[in-house]
XYZ file of C-alpha atoms in Angstrom:
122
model
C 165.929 92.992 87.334
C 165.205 94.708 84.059
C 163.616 92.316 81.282
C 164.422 92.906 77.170
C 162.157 90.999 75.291
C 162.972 90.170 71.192
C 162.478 87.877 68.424
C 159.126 88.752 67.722
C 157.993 88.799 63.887
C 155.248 88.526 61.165
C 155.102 84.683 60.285
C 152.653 82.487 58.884
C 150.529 79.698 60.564
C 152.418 76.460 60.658
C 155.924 78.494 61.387
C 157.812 78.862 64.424
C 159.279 81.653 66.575
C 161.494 81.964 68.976
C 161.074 85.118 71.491
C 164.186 85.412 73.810
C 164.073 87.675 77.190
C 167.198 88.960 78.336
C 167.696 89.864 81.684
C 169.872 92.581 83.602
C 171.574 91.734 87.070
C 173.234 89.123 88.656
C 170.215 87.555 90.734
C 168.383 86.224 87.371
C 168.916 82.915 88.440
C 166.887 83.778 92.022
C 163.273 84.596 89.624
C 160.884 82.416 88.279
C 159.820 83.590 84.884
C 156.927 83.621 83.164
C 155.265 84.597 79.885
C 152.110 86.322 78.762
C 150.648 87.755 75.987
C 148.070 90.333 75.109
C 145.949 90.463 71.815
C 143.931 93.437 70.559
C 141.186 93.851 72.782
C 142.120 91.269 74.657
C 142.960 90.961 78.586
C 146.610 89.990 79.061
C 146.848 86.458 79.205
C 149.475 83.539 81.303
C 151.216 81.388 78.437
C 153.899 79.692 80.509
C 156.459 79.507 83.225
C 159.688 78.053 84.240
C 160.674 77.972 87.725
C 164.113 79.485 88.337
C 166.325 76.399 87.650
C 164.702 75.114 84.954
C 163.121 71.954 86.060
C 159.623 72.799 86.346
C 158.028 74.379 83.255
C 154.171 74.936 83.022
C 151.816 76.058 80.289
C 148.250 77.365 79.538
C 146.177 74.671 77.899
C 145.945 76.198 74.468
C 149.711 76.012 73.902
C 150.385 73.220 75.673
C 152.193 70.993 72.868
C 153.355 73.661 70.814
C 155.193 76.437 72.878
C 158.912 75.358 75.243
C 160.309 77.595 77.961
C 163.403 77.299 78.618
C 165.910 79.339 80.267
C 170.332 80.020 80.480
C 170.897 81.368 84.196
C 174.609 81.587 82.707
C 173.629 84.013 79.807
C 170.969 85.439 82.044
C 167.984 84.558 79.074
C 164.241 82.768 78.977
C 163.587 81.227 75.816
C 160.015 80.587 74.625
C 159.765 78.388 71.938
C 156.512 78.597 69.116
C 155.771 75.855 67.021
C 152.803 75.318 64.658
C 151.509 78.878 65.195
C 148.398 80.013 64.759
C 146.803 83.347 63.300
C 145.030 83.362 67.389
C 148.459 83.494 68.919
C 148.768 86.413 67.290
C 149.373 89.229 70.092
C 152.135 90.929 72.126
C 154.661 88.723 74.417
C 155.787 89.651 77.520
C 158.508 88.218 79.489
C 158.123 88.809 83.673
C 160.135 87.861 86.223
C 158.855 86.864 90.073
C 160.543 86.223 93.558
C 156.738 85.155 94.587
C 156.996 81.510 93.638
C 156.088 80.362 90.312
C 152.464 81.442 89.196
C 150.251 81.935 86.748
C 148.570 85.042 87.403
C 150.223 88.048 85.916
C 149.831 90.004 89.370
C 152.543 87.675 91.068
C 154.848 89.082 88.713
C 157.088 92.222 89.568
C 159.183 92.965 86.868
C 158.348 93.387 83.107
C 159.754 93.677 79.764
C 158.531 95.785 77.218
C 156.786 93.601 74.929
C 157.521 91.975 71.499
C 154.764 91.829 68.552
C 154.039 88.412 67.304
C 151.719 88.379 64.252
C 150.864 84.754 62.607
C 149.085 85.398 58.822
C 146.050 82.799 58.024
């Protein structure tokens, strides 16, 4: 499966953002998906999953609250959702997609799209 990540942007604390990940091939619906981000400097880190029908959604604790998953097996896309951002979720976002169960370390996690820049202004 090939992975196209968008919707990134320069916003300002307090806004919101929606990143979409579009997906090639017709065994989306088969992967669990997950997102992660990397900051400057920073290792990559796990900010959610959803399992591959939708019904079981997870998050990391520091955007638990604030961030949704979501995902269209009929369009093939993962939506995450960013409310109330803050200048520290400022980093790159990276849609992944696994056949290992759902998980959040970024090794489980075979295929990967290129990355979208988030940056949230103070």
């Amino acid at each position: 499966v090939q992975l196209q990540a968008s919707g990134g942007g320069l916003v300002q604390a307090g806004d919101s953002l929606r990143l979409s990940c579009a997906a090639s091939g017709r065994t989306f619906s088969t992967y669990d998906m997950g997102w992660f981000r990397q900051a400057p400097g920073k290792e990559r880190e796990f900010v959610g999953l959803i399992n591959w029908s939708g019904d079981t959604t997870y998050y990391a604790d520091s955007v638990k609250g604030r961030f949704t998953i979501s995902r269209d097996n009929a369009k093939n896309t993962v939506s995450l959702q960013m409310n109330s951002l803050k200048p520290e979720d400022t980093a790159v976002y990276y849609c992944a997609a696994t056949y290992r169960g759902i998980s959040p370390q970024a090794d489980e996690y075979s295929y990967w799209g290129q990355g979208t820049q988030v940056t949230v202004s103070s």
